[in-house]
C-alpha cells in the first residue's frame, strides 16, 4: 500500500488529537529534519485491540482488511486471536451453508449452471 507523507502526518496528527498517540520526544540526526517520536497511549492500545478484534473475527470480503489484521495480530494475545479467528470461521461456514442451500434450491428448480467463457491461455513471453 502506498502512503504519501502528507497522509501519514495527517493520520498521526488525528491519532494524537484523539488521545490515541502521544509524542515522547524529538531528536535530530545531523543535518536531517527534526523527528518526533510517538507512543501509543492506553486508550490507543485499547482502540487497536478493538479494531484488530473486529478485523479478525468479522467475515467481511474486503481486501486488504484481513491481511492487515493478520499482520497486526501479534499485538493481541494469541488465545484472543485464536478465538477471533474461530468466530470468523463460524461466520464463513454460515455463509457457505447459505450459498450451498441457494445452489441446491436453484438446481432443484432446474436452473442450469452457467460457466464463464474459457479464457485464452496467455503466453508469458508475449506482452
Short mmCIF file of C-alpha atoms in Angstrom, two decimals:
data_model
loop_
_atom_site.label_atom_id
_atom_site.label_comp_id
_atom_site.label_asym_id
_atom_site.label_seq_id
_atom_site.Cartn_x
_atom_site.Cartn_y
_atom_site.Cartn_z
CA UNK A 1 0.00 0.00 0.00
CA UNK A 2 1.39 3.36 -0.99
CA UNK A 3 1.10 6.07 1.67
CA UNK A 4 2.01 9.64 0.89
CA UNK A 5 3.93 11.55 3.60
CA UNK A 6 1.18 14.18 3.96
CA UNK A 7 -1.39 11.44 4.52
CA UNK A 8 0.78 9.83 7.17
CA UNK A 9 1.41 13.09 9.05
CA UNK A 10 -2.29 13.92 8.93
CA UNK A 11 -3.19 10.47 10.31
CA UNK A 12 -0.63 10.75 13.13
CA UNK A 13 -1.98 14.22 13.96
CA UNK A 14 -5.55 12.88 14.16
CA UNK A 15 -4.46 9.96 16.33
CA UNK A 16 -2.66 12.36 18.66
CA UNK A 17 -5.66 14.72 18.77
CA UNK A 18 -7.90 11.76 19.65
CA UNK A 19 -5.60 10.78 22.51
CA UNK A 20 -4.51 7.52 20.90
CA UNK A 21 -0.87 8.59 20.42
CA UNK A 22 1.37 10.92 22.38
CA UNK A 23 4.69 12.49 21.49
CA UNK A 24 7.55 11.21 23.63
CA UNK A 25 10.30 13.43 22.29
CA UNK A 26 12.08 14.95 19.36
CA UNK A 27 15.58 14.47 18.07
CA UNK A 28 17.71 15.45 15.13
CA UNK A 29 20.24 13.30 13.32
CA UNK A 30 22.92 15.57 11.88
CA UNK A 31 21.54 17.98 9.31
CA UNK A 32 18.35 16.00 8.82
CA UNK A 33 14.96 17.47 9.80
CA UNK A 34 13.79 17.14 13.38
CA UNK A 35 11.98 13.86 14.08
CA UNK A 36 9.19 13.36 16.62
CA UNK A 37 8.82 10.01 18.34
CA UNK A 38 5.35 8.80 19.43
CA UNK A 39 3.99 6.05 21.60
CA UNK A 40 0.50 4.60 21.80
CA UNK A 41 -1.49 5.56 24.87
CA UNK A 42 -3.52 3.07 26.89
CA UNK A 43 -6.56 4.36 25.02
CA UNK A 44 -4.70 3.82 21.73
CA UNK A 45 -3.79 0.24 22.67
CA UNK A 46 -7.42 -0.47 23.57
CA UNK A 47 -8.61 1.03 20.25
CA UNK A 48 -6.04 -1.05 18.34
CA UNK A 49 -7.12 -4.23 20.12
CA UNK A 50 -10.79 -3.48 19.42
CA UNK A 51 -10.15 -2.74 15.73
CA UNK A 52 -8.00 -5.85 15.27
CA UNK A 53 -10.63 -7.97 17.03
CA UNK A 54 -13.26 -6.84 14.54
CA UNK A 55 -10.96 -7.29 11.57
CA UNK A 56 -10.01 -10.81 12.64
CA UNK A 57 -13.46 -12.07 13.61
CA UNK A 58 -15.78 -10.45 11.05
CA UNK A 59 -16.13 -12.40 7.82
CA UNK A 60 -16.05 -9.37 5.56
CA UNK A 61 -14.91 -9.77 1.97
CA UNK A 62 -12.93 -6.56 1.93
CA UNK A 63 -9.34 -6.52 0.72
CA UNK A 64 -6.92 -5.69 2.36
CA UNK A 65 -8.59 -5.66 5.79
CA UNK A 66 -7.99 -9.31 6.70
CA UNK A 67 -4.35 -9.46 5.54
CA UNK A 68 -3.71 -6.28 7.56
CA UNK A 69 -5.39 -7.84 10.57
CA UNK A 70 -3.22 -10.94 10.30
CA UNK A 71 -0.14 -8.73 10.02
CA UNK A 72 -1.16 -6.89 13.20
CA UNK A 73 -2.38 -9.93 15.13
CA UNK A 74 0.85 -10.06 17.13
CA UNK A 75 -0.49 -7.05 19.06
CA UNK A 76 -3.14 -9.25 20.69
CA UNK A 77 -2.72 -12.26 22.99
CA UNK A 78 -2.58 -15.49 20.98
CA UNK A 79 -5.60 -17.03 22.73
CA UNK A 80 -7.66 -13.95 21.79
CA UNK A 81 -6.50 -14.19 18.16
CA UNK A 82 -7.50 -17.86 18.01
CA UNK A 83 -10.92 -17.10 19.49
CA UNK A 84 -11.49 -14.28 17.00
CA UNK A 85 -10.43 -16.47 14.08
CA UNK A 86 -12.83 -19.17 15.31
CA UNK A 87 -15.60 -16.55 15.25
CA UNK A 88 -14.63 -15.61 11.69
CA UNK A 89 -14.57 -19.27 10.67
CA UNK A 90 -18.07 -19.74 12.09
CA UNK A 91 -19.36 -16.78 10.08
CA UNK A 92 -17.71 -18.09 6.91
CA UNK A 93 -19.23 -21.55 7.49
CA UNK A 94 -22.67 -19.89 7.83
CA UNK A 95 -22.12 -18.01 4.57
CA UNK A 96 -21.04 -21.20 2.84
CA UNK A 97 -24.09 -23.09 4.14
CA UNK A 98 -26.35 -20.27 2.88
CA UNK A 99 -24.75 -20.39 -0.56
CA UNK A 100 -24.98 -24.19 -0.64
CA UNK A 101 -28.72 -24.00 0.16
CA UNK A 102 -29.21 -21.46 -2.63
CA UNK A 103 -27.27 -23.67 -5.02
CA UNK A 104 -29.37 -26.72 -4.11
CA UNK A 105 -32.61 -24.73 -4.49
CA UNK A 106 -31.58 -23.45 -7.91
CA UNK A 107 -30.55 -26.94 -9.00
CA UNK A 108 -33.89 -28.35 -7.78
CA UNK A 109 -35.72 -25.75 -9.91
CA UNK A 110 -33.76 -26.85 -12.98
CA UNK A 111 -31.59 -23.75 -13.26
CA UNK A 112 -28.60 -24.65 -15.36
CA UNK A 113 -25.17 -23.79 -14.13
CA UNK A 114 -23.56 -21.04 -16.16
CA UNK A 115 -19.90 -21.40 -16.79
CA UNK A 116 -17.74 -18.39 -17.53
CA UNK A 117 -16.32 -18.30 -21.06
CA UNK A 118 -12.99 -20.01 -21.39
CA UNK A 119 -10.08 -17.61 -21.18
CA UNK A 120 -7.35 -17.99 -23.78
CA UNK A 121 -4.06 -19.07 -22.30
CA UNK A 122 -1.58 -16.23 -22.14
CA UNK A 123 1.95 -16.73 -23.26
CA UNK A 124 4.03 -15.01 -20.56
CA UNK A 125 6.76 -14.29 -23.13
CA UNK A 126 4.46 -12.21 -25.37
CA UNK A 127 3.29 -8.96 -23.87
#
